C-alpha atoms as a PDB file:
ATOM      1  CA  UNK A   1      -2.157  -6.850   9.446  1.00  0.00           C
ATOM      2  CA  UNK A   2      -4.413  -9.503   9.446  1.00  0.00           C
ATOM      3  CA  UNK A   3      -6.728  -8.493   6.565  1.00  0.00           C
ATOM      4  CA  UNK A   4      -3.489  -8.213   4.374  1.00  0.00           C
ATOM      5  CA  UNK A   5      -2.427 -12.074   5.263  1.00  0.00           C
ATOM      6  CA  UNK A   6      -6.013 -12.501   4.411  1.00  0.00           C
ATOM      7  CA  UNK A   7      -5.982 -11.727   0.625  1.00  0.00           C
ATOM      8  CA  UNK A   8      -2.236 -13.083   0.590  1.00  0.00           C
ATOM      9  CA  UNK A   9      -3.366 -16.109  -1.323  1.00  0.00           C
ATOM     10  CA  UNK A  10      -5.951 -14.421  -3.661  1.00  0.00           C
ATOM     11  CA  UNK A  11      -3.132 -12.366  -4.712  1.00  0.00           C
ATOM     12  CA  UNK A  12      -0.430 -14.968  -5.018  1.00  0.00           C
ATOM     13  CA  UNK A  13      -3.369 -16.929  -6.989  1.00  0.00           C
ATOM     14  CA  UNK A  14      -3.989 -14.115  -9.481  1.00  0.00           C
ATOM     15  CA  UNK A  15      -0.414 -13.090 -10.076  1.00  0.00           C
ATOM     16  CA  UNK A  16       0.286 -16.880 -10.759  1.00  0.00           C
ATOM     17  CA  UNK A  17      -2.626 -17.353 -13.234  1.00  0.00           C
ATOM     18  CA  UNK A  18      -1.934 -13.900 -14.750  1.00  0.00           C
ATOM     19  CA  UNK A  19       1.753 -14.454 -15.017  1.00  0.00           C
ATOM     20  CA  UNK A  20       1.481 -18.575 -15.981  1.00  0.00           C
ATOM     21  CA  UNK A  21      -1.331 -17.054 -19.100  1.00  0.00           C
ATOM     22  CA  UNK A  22       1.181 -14.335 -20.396  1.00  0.00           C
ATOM     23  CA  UNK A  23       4.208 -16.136 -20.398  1.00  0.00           C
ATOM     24  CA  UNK A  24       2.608 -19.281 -21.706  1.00  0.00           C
ATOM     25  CA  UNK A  25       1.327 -16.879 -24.583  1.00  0.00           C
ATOM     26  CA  UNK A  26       5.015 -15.242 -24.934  1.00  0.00           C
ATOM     27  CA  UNK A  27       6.515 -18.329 -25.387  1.00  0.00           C
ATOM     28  CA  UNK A  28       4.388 -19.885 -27.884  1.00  0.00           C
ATOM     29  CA  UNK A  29       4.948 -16.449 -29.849  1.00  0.00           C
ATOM     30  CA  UNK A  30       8.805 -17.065 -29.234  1.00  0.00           C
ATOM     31  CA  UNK A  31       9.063 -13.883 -27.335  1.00  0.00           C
ATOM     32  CA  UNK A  32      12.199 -12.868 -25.684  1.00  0.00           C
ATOM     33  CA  UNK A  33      12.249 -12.962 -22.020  1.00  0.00           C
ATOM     34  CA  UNK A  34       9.179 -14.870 -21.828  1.00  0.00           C
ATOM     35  CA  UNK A  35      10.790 -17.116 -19.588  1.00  0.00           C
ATOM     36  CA  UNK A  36      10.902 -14.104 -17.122  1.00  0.00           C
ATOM     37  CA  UNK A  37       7.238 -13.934 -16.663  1.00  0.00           C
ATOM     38  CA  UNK A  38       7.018 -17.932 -16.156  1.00  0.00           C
ATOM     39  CA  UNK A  39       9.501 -18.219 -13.580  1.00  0.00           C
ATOM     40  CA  UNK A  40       7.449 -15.026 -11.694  1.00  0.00           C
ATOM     41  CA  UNK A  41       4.388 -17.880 -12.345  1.00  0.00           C
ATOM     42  CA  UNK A  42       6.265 -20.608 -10.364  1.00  0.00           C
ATOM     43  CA  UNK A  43       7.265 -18.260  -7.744  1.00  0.00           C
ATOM     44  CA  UNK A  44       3.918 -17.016  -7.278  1.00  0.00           C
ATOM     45  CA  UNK A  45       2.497 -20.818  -7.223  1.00  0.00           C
ATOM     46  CA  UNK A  46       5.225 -22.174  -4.605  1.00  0.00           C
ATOM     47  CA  UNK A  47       4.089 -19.220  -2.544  1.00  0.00           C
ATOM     48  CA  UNK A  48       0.376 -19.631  -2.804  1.00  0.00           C
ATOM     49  CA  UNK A  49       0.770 -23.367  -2.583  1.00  0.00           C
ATOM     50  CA  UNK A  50       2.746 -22.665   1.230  1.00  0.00           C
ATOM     51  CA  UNK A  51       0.607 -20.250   2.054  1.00  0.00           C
ATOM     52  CA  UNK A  52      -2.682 -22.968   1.270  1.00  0.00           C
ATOM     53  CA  UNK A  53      -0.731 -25.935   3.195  1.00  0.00           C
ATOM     54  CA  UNK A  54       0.042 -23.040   5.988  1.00  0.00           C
ATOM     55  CA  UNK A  55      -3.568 -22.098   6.411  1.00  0.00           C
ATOM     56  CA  UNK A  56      -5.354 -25.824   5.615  1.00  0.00           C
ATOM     57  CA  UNK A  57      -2.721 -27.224   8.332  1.00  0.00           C
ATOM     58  CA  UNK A  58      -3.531 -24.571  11.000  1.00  0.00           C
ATOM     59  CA  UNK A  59      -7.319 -24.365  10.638  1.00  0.00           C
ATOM     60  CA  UNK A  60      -9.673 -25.593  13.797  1.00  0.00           C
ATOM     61  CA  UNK A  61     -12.422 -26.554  11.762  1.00  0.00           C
ATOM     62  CA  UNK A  62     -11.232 -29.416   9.684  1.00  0.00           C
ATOM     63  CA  UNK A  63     -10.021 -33.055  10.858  1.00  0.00           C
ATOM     64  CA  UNK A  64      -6.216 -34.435  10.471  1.00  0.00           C
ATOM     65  CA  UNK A  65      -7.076 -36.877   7.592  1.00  0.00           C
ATOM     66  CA  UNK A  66      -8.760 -33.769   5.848  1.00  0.00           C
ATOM     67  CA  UNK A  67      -5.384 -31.986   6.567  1.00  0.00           C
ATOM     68  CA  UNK A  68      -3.278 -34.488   4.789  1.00  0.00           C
ATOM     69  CA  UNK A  69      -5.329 -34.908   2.032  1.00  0.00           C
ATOM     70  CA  UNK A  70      -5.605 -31.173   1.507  1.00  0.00           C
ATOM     71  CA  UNK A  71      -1.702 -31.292   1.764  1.00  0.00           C
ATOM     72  CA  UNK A  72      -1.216 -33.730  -0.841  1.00  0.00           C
ATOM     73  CA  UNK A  73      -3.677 -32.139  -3.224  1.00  0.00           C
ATOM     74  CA  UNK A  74      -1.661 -28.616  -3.076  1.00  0.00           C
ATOM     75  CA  UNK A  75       1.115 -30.457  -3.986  1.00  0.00           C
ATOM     76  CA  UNK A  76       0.520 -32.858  -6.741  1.00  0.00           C
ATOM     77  CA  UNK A  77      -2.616 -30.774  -8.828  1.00  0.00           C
ATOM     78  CA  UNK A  78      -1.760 -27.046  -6.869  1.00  0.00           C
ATOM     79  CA  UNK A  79      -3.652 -25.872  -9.827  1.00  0.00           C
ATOM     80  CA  UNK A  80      -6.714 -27.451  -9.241  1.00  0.00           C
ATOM     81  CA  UNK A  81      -7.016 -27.789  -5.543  1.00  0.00           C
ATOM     82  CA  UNK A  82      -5.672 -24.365  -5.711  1.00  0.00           C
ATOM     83  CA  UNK A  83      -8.868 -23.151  -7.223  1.00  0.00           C
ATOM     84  CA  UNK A  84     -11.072 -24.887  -5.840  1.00  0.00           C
ATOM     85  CA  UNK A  85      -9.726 -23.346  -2.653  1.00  0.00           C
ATOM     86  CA  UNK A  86      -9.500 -19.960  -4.057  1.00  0.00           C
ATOM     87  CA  UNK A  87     -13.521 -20.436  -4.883  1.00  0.00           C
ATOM     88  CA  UNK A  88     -15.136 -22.197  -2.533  1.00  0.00           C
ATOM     89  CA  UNK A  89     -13.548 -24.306   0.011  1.00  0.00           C
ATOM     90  CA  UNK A  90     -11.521 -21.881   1.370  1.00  0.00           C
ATOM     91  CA  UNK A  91     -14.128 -20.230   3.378  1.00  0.00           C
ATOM     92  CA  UNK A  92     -15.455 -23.554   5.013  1.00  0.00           C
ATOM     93  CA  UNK A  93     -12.003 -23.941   5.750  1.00  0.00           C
ATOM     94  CA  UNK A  94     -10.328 -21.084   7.595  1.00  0.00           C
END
């Protein structure tokens, strides 16, 4: 169980960038049902944004500040933060 909530944010990640890329392309093609695909993308963010705030907030190795800013950067750029989580911090981290 534990190496599944382990990869539970890569995969939320890469369905949200996968999903966010198609249905951006979609809709500039005026596709039907593109709007499908982005709202997939925004579920897929809001769950790999909880699951980053979950894991930043309940991680031993980090201080409180560190917590809060990590908190606020999910939030206002999750795309960024998110990636930069995804490549590199996330390791130093949980």
């Amino acid at each position: 169980m534990e190496i599944e909530k382990k990869h539970l944010f890569k995969k939320a990640f890469t369905f949200a960038f996968f999903f966010s890329i198609i249905g951006a392309f979609l809709k500039i093609n005026h596709t039907e049902n593109s709007s499908v695909f982005l709202i997939i993308a925004i579920i897929s963010t809001l769950i790999y944004i909880i699951i980053g705030i979950y894991e930043v907030n309940n991680s031993t190795r980090i201080k409180s500040n560190e917590k809060v800013m990590w908190t606020i950067g999910f939030i206002s750029f999750s795309f960024f933060v998110g990636t930069y989580y995804f490549i590199s911090g996330r390791k130093n981290i949980v």
